[in-house]
XYZ file of C-alpha atoms in Angstrom:
558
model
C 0.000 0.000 0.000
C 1.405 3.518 -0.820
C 2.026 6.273 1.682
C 0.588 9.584 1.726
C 3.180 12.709 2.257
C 2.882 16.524 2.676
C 5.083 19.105 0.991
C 4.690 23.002 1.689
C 4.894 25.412 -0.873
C 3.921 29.315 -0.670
C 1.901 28.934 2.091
C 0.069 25.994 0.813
C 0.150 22.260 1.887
C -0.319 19.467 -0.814
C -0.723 16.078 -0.351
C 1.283 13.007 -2.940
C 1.300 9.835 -2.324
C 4.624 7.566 -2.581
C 4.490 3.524 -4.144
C 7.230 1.624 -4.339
C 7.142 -0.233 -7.432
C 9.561 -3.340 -9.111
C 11.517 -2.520 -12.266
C 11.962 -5.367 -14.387
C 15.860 -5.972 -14.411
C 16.438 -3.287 -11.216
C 17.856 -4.541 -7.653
C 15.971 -1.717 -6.255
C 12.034 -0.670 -6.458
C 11.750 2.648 -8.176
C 9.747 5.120 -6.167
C 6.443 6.684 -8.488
C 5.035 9.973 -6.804
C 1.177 10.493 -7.650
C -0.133 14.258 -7.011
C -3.624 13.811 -4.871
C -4.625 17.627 -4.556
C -4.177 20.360 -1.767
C -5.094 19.987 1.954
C -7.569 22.141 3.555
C -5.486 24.557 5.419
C -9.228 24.264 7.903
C -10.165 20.849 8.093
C -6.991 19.310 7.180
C -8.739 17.046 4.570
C -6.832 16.414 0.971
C -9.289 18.141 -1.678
C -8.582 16.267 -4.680
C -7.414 17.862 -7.502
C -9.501 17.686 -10.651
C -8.856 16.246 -13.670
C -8.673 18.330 -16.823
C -9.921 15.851 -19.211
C -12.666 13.157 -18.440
C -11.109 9.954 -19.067
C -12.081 7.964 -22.227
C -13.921 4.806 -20.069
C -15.559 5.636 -16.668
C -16.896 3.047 -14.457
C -19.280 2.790 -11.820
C -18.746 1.160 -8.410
C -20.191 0.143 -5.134
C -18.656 2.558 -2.793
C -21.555 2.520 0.197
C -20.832 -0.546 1.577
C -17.162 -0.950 1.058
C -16.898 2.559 2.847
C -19.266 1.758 5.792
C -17.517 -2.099 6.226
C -13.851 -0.558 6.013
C -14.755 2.207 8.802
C -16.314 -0.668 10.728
C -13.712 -2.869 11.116
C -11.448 -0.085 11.338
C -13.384 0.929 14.358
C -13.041 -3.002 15.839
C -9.268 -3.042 14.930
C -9.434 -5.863 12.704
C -6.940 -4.659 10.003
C -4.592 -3.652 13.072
C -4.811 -7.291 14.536
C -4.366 -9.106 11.484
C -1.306 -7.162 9.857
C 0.474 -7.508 13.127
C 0.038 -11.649 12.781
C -0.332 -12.425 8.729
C 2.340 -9.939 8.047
C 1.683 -8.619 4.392
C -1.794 -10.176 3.740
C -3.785 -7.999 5.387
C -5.385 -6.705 2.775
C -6.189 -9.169 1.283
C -8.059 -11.397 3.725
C -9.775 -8.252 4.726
C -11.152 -7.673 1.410
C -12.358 -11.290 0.520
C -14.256 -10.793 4.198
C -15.974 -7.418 3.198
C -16.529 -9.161 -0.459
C -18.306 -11.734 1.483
C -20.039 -9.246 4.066
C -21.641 -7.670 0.681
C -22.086 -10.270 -1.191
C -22.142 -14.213 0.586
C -21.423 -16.473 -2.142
C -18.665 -19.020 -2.562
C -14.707 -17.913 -2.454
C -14.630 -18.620 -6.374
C -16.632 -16.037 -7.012
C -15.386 -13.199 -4.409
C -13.627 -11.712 -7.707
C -17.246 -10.485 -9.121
C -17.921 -8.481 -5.972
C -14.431 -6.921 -5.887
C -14.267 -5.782 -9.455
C -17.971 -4.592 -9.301
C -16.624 -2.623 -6.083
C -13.800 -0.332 -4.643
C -13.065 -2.975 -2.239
C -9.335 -2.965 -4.802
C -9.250 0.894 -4.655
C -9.938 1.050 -0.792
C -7.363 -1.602 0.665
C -4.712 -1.188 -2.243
C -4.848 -4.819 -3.526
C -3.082 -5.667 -6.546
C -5.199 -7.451 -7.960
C -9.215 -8.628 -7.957
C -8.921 -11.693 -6.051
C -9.577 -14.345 -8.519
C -10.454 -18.018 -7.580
C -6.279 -19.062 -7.707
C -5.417 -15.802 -5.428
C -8.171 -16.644 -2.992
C -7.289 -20.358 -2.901
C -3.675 -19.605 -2.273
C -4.619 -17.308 0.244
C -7.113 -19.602 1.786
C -4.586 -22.345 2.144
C -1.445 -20.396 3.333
C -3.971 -18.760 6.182
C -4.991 -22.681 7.563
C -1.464 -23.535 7.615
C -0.589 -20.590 9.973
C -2.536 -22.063 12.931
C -0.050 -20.457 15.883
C 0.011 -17.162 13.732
C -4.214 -17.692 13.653
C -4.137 -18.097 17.433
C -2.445 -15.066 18.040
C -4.794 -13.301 16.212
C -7.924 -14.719 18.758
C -5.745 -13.652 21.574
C -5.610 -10.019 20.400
C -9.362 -10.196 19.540
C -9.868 -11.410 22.955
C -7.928 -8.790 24.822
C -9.836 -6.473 23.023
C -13.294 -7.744 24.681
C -14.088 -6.866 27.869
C -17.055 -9.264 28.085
C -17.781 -10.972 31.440
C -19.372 -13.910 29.709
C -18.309 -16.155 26.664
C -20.608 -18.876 24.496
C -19.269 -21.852 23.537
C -21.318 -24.051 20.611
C -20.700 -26.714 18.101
C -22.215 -27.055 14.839
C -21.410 -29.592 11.718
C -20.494 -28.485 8.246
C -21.048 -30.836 5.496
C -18.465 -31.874 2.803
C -18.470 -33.530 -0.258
C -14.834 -33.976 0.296
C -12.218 -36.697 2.742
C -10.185 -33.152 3.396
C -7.264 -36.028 4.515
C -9.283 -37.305 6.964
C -10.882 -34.830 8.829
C -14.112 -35.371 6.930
C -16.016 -38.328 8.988
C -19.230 -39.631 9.513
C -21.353 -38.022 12.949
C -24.269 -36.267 14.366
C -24.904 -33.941 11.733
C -27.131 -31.640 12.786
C -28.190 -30.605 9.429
C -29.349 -34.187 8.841
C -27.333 -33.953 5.732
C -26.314 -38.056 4.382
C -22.870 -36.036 4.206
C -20.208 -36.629 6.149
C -18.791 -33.086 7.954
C -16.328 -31.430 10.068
C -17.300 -29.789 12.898
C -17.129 -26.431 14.205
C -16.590 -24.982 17.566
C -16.976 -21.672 17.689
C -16.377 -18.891 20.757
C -18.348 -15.254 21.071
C -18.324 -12.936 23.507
C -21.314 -11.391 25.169
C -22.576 -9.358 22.320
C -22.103 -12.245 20.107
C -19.070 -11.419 18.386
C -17.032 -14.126 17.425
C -13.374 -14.322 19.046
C -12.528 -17.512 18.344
C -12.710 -20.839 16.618
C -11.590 -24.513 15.904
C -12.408 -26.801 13.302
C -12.453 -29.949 14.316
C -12.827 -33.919 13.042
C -16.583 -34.788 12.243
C -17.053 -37.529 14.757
C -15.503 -36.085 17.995
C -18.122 -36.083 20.658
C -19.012 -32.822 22.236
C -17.569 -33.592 25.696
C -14.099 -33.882 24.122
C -14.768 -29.985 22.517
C -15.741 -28.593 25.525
C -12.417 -29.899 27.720
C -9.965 -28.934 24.300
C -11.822 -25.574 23.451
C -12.074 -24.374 27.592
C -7.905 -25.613 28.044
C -7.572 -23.273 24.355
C -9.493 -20.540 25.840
C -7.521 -20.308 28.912
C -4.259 -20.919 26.537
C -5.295 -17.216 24.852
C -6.762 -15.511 27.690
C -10.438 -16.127 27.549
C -11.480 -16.626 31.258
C -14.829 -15.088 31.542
C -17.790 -17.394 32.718
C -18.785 -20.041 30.390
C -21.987 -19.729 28.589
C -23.057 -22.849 26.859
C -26.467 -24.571 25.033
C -28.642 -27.700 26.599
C -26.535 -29.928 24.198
C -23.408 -29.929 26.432
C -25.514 -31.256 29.705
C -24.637 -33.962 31.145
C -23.629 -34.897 34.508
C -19.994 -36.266 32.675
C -19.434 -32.792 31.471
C -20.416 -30.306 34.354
C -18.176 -32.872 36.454
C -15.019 -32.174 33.911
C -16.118 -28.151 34.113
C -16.196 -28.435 37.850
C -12.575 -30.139 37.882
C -11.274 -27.413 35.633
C -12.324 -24.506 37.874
C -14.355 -23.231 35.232
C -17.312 -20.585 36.211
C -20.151 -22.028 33.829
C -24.080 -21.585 33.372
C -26.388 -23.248 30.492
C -29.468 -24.775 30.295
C -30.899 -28.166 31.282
C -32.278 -30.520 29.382
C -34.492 -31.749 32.445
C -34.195 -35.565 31.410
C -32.203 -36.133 34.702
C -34.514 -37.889 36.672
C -33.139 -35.576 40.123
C -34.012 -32.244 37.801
C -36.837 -33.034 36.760
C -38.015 -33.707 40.502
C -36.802 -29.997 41.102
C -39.140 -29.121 38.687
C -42.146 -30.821 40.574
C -40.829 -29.335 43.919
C -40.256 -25.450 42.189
C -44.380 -25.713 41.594
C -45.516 -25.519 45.424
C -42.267 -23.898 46.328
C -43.220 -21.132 43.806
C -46.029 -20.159 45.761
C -43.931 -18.066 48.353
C -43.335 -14.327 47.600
C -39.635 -14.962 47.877
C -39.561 -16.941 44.527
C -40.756 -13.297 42.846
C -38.172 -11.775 41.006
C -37.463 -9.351 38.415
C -34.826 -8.774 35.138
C -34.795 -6.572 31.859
C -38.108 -5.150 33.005
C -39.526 -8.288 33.032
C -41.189 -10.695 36.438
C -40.222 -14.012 36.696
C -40.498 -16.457 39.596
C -37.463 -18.792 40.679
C -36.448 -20.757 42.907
C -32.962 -21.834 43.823
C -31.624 -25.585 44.527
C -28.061 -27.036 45.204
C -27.255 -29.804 42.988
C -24.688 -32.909 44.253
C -22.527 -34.512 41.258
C -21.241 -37.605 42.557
C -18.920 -40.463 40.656
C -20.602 -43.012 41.125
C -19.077 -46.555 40.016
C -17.094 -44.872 37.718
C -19.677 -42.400 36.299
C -20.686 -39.083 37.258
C -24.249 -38.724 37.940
C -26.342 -35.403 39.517
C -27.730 -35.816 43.033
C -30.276 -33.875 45.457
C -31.193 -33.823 48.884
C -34.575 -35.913 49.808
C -36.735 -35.635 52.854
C -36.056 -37.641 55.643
C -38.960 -40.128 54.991
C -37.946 -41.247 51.500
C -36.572 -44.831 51.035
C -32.966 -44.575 51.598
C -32.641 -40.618 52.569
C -29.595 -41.580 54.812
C -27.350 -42.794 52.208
C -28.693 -40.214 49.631
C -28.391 -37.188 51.581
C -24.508 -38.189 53.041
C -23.649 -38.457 49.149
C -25.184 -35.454 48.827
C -23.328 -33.451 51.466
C -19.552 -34.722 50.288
C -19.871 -34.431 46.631
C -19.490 -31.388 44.809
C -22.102 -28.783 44.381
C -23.403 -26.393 41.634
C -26.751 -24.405 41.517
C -29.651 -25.215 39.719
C -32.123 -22.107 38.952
C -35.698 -23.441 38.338
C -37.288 -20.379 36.312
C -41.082 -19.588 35.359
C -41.269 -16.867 32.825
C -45.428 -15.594 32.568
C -44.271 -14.971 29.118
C -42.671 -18.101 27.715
C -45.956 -20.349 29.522
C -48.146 -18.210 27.435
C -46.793 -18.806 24.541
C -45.930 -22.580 24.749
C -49.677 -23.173 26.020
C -50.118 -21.333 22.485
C -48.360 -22.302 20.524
C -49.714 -26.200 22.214
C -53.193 -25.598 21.982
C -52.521 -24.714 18.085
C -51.417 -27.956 17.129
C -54.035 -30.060 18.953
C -56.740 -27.927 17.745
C -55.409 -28.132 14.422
C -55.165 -31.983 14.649
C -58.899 -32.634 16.337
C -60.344 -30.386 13.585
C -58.487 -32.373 11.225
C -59.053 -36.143 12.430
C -62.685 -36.132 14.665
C -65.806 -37.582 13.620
C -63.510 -38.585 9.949
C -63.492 -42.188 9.027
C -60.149 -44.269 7.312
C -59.264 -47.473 5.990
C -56.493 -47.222 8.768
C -57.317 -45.216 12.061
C -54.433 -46.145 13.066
C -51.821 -45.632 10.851
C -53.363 -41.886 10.803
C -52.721 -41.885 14.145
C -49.311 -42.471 13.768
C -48.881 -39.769 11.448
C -49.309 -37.573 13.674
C -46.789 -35.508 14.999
C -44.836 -37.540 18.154
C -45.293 -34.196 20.123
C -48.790 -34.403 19.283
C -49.419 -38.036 20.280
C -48.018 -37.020 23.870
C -51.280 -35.245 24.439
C -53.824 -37.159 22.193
C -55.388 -40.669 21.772
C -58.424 -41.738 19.906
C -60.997 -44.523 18.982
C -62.794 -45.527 16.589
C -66.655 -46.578 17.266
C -68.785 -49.250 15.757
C -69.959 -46.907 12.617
C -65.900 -46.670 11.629
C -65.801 -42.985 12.852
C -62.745 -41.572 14.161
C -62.922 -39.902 17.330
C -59.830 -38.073 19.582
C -59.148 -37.901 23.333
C -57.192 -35.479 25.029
C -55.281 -37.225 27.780
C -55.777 -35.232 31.452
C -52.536 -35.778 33.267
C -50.360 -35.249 30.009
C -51.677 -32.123 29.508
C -51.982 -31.172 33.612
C -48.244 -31.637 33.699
C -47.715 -29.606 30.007
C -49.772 -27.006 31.887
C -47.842 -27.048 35.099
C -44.584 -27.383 33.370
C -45.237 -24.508 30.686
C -42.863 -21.362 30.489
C -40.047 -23.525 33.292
C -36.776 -23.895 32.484
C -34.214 -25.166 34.085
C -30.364 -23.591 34.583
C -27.299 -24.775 36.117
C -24.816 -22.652 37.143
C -21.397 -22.961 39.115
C -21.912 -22.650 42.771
C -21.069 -19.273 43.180
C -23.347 -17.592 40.496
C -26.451 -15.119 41.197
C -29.755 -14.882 39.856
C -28.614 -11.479 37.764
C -25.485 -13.471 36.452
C -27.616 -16.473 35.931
C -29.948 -14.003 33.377
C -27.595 -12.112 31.875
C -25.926 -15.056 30.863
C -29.326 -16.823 29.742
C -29.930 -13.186 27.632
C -26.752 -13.998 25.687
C -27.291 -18.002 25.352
C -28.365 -17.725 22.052
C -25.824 -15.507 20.913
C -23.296 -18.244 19.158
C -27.097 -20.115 17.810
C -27.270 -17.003 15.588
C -24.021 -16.654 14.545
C -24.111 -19.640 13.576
C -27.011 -19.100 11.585
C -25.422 -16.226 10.094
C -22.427 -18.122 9.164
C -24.058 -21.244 7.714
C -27.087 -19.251 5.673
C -25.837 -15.760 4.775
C -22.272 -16.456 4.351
C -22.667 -19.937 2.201
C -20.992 -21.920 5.240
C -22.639 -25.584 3.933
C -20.797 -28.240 2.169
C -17.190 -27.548 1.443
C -16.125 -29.277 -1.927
C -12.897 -28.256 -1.483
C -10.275 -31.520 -0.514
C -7.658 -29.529 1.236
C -7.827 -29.471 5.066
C -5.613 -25.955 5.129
C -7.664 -24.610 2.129
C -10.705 -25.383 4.159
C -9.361 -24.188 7.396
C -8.057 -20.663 5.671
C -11.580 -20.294 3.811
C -13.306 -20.664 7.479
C -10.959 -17.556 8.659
C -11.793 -15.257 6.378
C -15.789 -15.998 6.825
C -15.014 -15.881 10.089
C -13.504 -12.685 9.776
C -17.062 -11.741 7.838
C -19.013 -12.564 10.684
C -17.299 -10.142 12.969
C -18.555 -7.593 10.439
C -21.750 -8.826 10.046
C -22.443 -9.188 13.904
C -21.530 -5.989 15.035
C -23.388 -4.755 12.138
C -26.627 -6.567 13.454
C -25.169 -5.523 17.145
C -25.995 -1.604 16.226
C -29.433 -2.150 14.352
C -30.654 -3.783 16.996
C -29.595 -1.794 19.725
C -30.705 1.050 17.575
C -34.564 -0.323 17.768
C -34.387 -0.943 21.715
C -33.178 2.587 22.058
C -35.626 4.142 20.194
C -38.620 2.070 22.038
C -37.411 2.850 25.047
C -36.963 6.456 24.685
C -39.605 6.931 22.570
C -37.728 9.169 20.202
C -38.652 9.814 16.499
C -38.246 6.645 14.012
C -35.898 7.394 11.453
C -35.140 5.333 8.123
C -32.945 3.095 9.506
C -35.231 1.421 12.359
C -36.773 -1.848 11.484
C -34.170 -2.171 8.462
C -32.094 -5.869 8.429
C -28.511 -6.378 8.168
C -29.065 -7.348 4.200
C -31.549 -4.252 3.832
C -28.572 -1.813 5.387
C -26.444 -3.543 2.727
C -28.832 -2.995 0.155
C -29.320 0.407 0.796
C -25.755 1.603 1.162
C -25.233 0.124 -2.283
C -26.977 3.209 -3.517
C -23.889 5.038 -3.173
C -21.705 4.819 -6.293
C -18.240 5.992 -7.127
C -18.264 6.562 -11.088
C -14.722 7.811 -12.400
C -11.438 6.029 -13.664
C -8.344 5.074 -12.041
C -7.132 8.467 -9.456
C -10.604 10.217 -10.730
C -13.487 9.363 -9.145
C -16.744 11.193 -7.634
C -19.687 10.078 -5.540
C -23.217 10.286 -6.896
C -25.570 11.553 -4.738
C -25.884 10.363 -0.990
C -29.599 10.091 0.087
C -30.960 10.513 4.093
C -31.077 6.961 4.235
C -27.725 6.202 3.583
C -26.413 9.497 5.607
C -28.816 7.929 8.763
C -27.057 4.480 8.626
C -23.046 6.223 8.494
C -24.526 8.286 12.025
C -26.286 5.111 13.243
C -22.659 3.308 12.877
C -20.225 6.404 13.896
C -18.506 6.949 10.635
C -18.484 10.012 8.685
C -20.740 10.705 6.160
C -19.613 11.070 2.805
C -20.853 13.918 0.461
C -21.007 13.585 -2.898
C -18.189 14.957 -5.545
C -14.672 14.379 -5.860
C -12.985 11.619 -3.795
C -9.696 10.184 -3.560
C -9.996 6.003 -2.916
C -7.345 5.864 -0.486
């Protein structure tokens, strides 16, 4: 990338800027000056100088989005991390990430968005990033996995976040990638085999790390490698994680590593789920009110033993004193260790899951009463499994089919709707307990963002550093994308809450901001380009993310 320098003549600052470039045949780079214009003795800005003669061929660019995304991760540091680690390619992996941020489509076709864009102009790149450039640079990046950790480490320093989410998904692959392609639980239920992703945000859901990892290793073995790598690079907030870690086996290997944790239960542990029947009466006391984000709950909180026992750790709680065997139970209680267990009824959520209940019963009793079939039951089988948990049926002597709701399945849907269940290290509070809860699903949407906007399904390519490398620079993308969907969202709860004056950008998605920016063109030739015009809309969304706004006219792509 060229320099920019000042010389003073008469008074009057002007601005050049300096490239080094090769001479065929030349030990030494020969040093081209380039005249940008005079600086504004005011504002200290470079007005460019104008052109005398319109060149023969002008072109028109995207310049909205490039500008906004470059400010953006300018504002995060991202250029600053990564050209202190990949020394030299920078650039480069910075504009295949804001290529994909515009644009999500598959690395061999990156080039399209960066010719159709100033994303060359902006960063300096030398060339458009065509399929062979981005493969090299994909590959070269997943070799350099010390050179990768070092840049998590700075992106962790940089977050101040109290709480971090750990989650695993699958990506499928048409390829072996040498092995690290296997058959496992793919939760796309793709017939593919996949690798697997672990992946690392902070409490606003911006990514800060990530490992790819072998398709069948189990997600025990990712949480004890990915919580020793986090420590490895400074990450030691509390541990925020979804209901498909729980299991006795793995909050026993948390509580050995020291590890302040808190997710969700999947309440198929016979001792929570008897928490859950003794959080119904105990609910009734005005101590189990409580209140977060403006909203009541009720909860109550329990102390949860885990064990080993015979080998195996298994989750224990204290019984009453006239239960079979209360001695024994209760003395394994008191020497094991402990964590907390937050039994939680939101008004809210038990509205909605009663609704969202009723729905599909109603929908199915509409569907199947008083209707006669060849095969009653085989239509009862089609029904959805959830579905059957509530409903039976018979058939009387004219053929006709008839359905039953069953009492105590739905008493106990009733009493059980809008609970949840969430364990917690022992020393964690009902406020930590939420927050972290608020920010649970944080890594569930970046995921989503990753694996739908920025074309993270089925790799075809066979190389496991190619692979690796291409993940990076997405990954890279979803920083941008995040933060992006950090500050619209924000930007509604603000404006709710304050009641202030809508403007255009409220209610607008991450791909509609994109959209919109795209308005703003740069139309010129190489060292002469203006802006067209820049509409409220596209002014509104530079405020709404701190930048400048641009005004239309003259501009140097620097």
């Amino acid at each position: 990338m060229g320099s920019i320098f000042y010389m003073e003549r008469n008074g009057q600052k002007y601005a050049y800027e300096s490239t080094s470039v090769r001479v065929p045949g030349k030990k030494n780079p020969r040093t081209v000056k380039t005249y940008l214009g005079k600086v504004d003795p005011e504002t200290g800005r470079i007005i460019p100088k104008e052109s005398r003669k319109r060149p023969d061929e002008e072109y028109a660019k995207f310049y909205g989005t490039v500008h906004a995304l470059d400010g953006i991760q300018k504002k995060m540091g991202l250029f600053e991390d990564l050209d202190s680690v990949f020394i030299g390619m920078a650039p480069n992996i910075v504009g295949a990430a804001i290529a994909l941020t515009i644009n999500p489509t598959s690395m061999d076709s990156i080039h399209y968005t960066v010719e159709g864009s100033v994303i060359k102009e902006k960063l300096k790149l030398r060339g458009a990033l065509s399929p062979s450039t981005v493969g090299e640079l994909s590959e070269k990046v997943g070799s350099m996995i010390s050179t990768m950790d070092r840049f998590f480490m700075k992106r962790i320093s940089r977050s101040s976040s109290e709480f971090y989410s750990l989650d695993l998904t699958s990506v499928s692959t048409y390829s072996k990638m040498q092995g690290w392609a296997q058959w496992g639980h793919n939760r796309d239920n793709e017939d593919l085999k996949q690798t697997n992703i672990a992946m690392v945000t902070d409490a606003d859901g911006i990514p800060v790390m990530f490992r790819m990892l072998p398709g069948s290793i189990a997600d025990m073995a990712v949480m004890q490698t990915t919580v020793d790598d986090m420590r490895r690079l400074g990450c030691y907030g509390r541990l925020v994680m979804d209901r498909g870690f729980e299991s006795a086996e793995n909050i026993s290997k948390l509580l050995d590593l020291g590890v302040d944790f808190t997710m969700p239960s999947n309440a198929r542990a016979e001792p929570i789920k008897k928490l859950m029947s003794m959080a119904v009466s105990d609910m009734g006391n005005s101590s189990a009110f409580r209140f977060h984000e403006d909203r009541a709950y009720k909860a109550i909180e329990y102390e949860v033993g885990v064990p080993d026992i015979d080998g195996n750790a298994e989750y224990i709680i204290r019984v009453p004193q006239n239960q079979k065997n209360s001695t024994e139970i209760n003395r394994l209680f008191e020497t094991s260790r402990k964590l907390k267990a937050f039994v939680v009824f939101d008004p809210t959520k038990a509205a909605d899951d009663m609704n969202s209940m009723m729905s599909m019963i109603n929908e199915t009793e509409l569907r199947l009463e008083n209707t006669k079939h060849k095969d009653p039951g085989a239509m009862y089988r089609g029904v959805h499994p959830y579905i059957r948990r509530y409903l039976d049926y018979s058939v009387d002597d004219d053929g006709m089919m008839h359905i039953h709701r069953k009492t105590n399945a739905m008493t106990f849907a009733d009493n059980r709707a809008g609970m949840f269940v969430m364990l917690s290290s022992e020393n964690t509070t009902w406020e930590q307990m939420m927050s972290s809860y608020d920010v649970r699903d944080w890594v569930e949407k970046a995921f989503d963002v990753y694996k739908n906007d920025l074309d993270g399904n089925r790799t075809r390519t066979g190389n496991e550093e190619r692979a690796r490398g291409r993940l990076f620079i997405k990954f890279i993308a979803l920083i941008m994308r995040i933060r992006i969907q950090n500050m619209l969202r924000d930007h509604d709860r603000d404006v709710l809450s304050t009641g202030e004056k809508k403007d255009s950008v409220n209610g607008m998605t991450v791909d509609e901001v994109l959209l919109s920016l795209n308005t703003l063109m740069a139309i010129g030739n190489t060292g002469d380009w203006r802006l067209t015009a820049v509409t409220r809309n596209v002014r509104e969304i530079f405020r709404l993310f701190g930048l400048e706004e641009p005004k239309s006219g003259q501009i140097i792509l620097s």
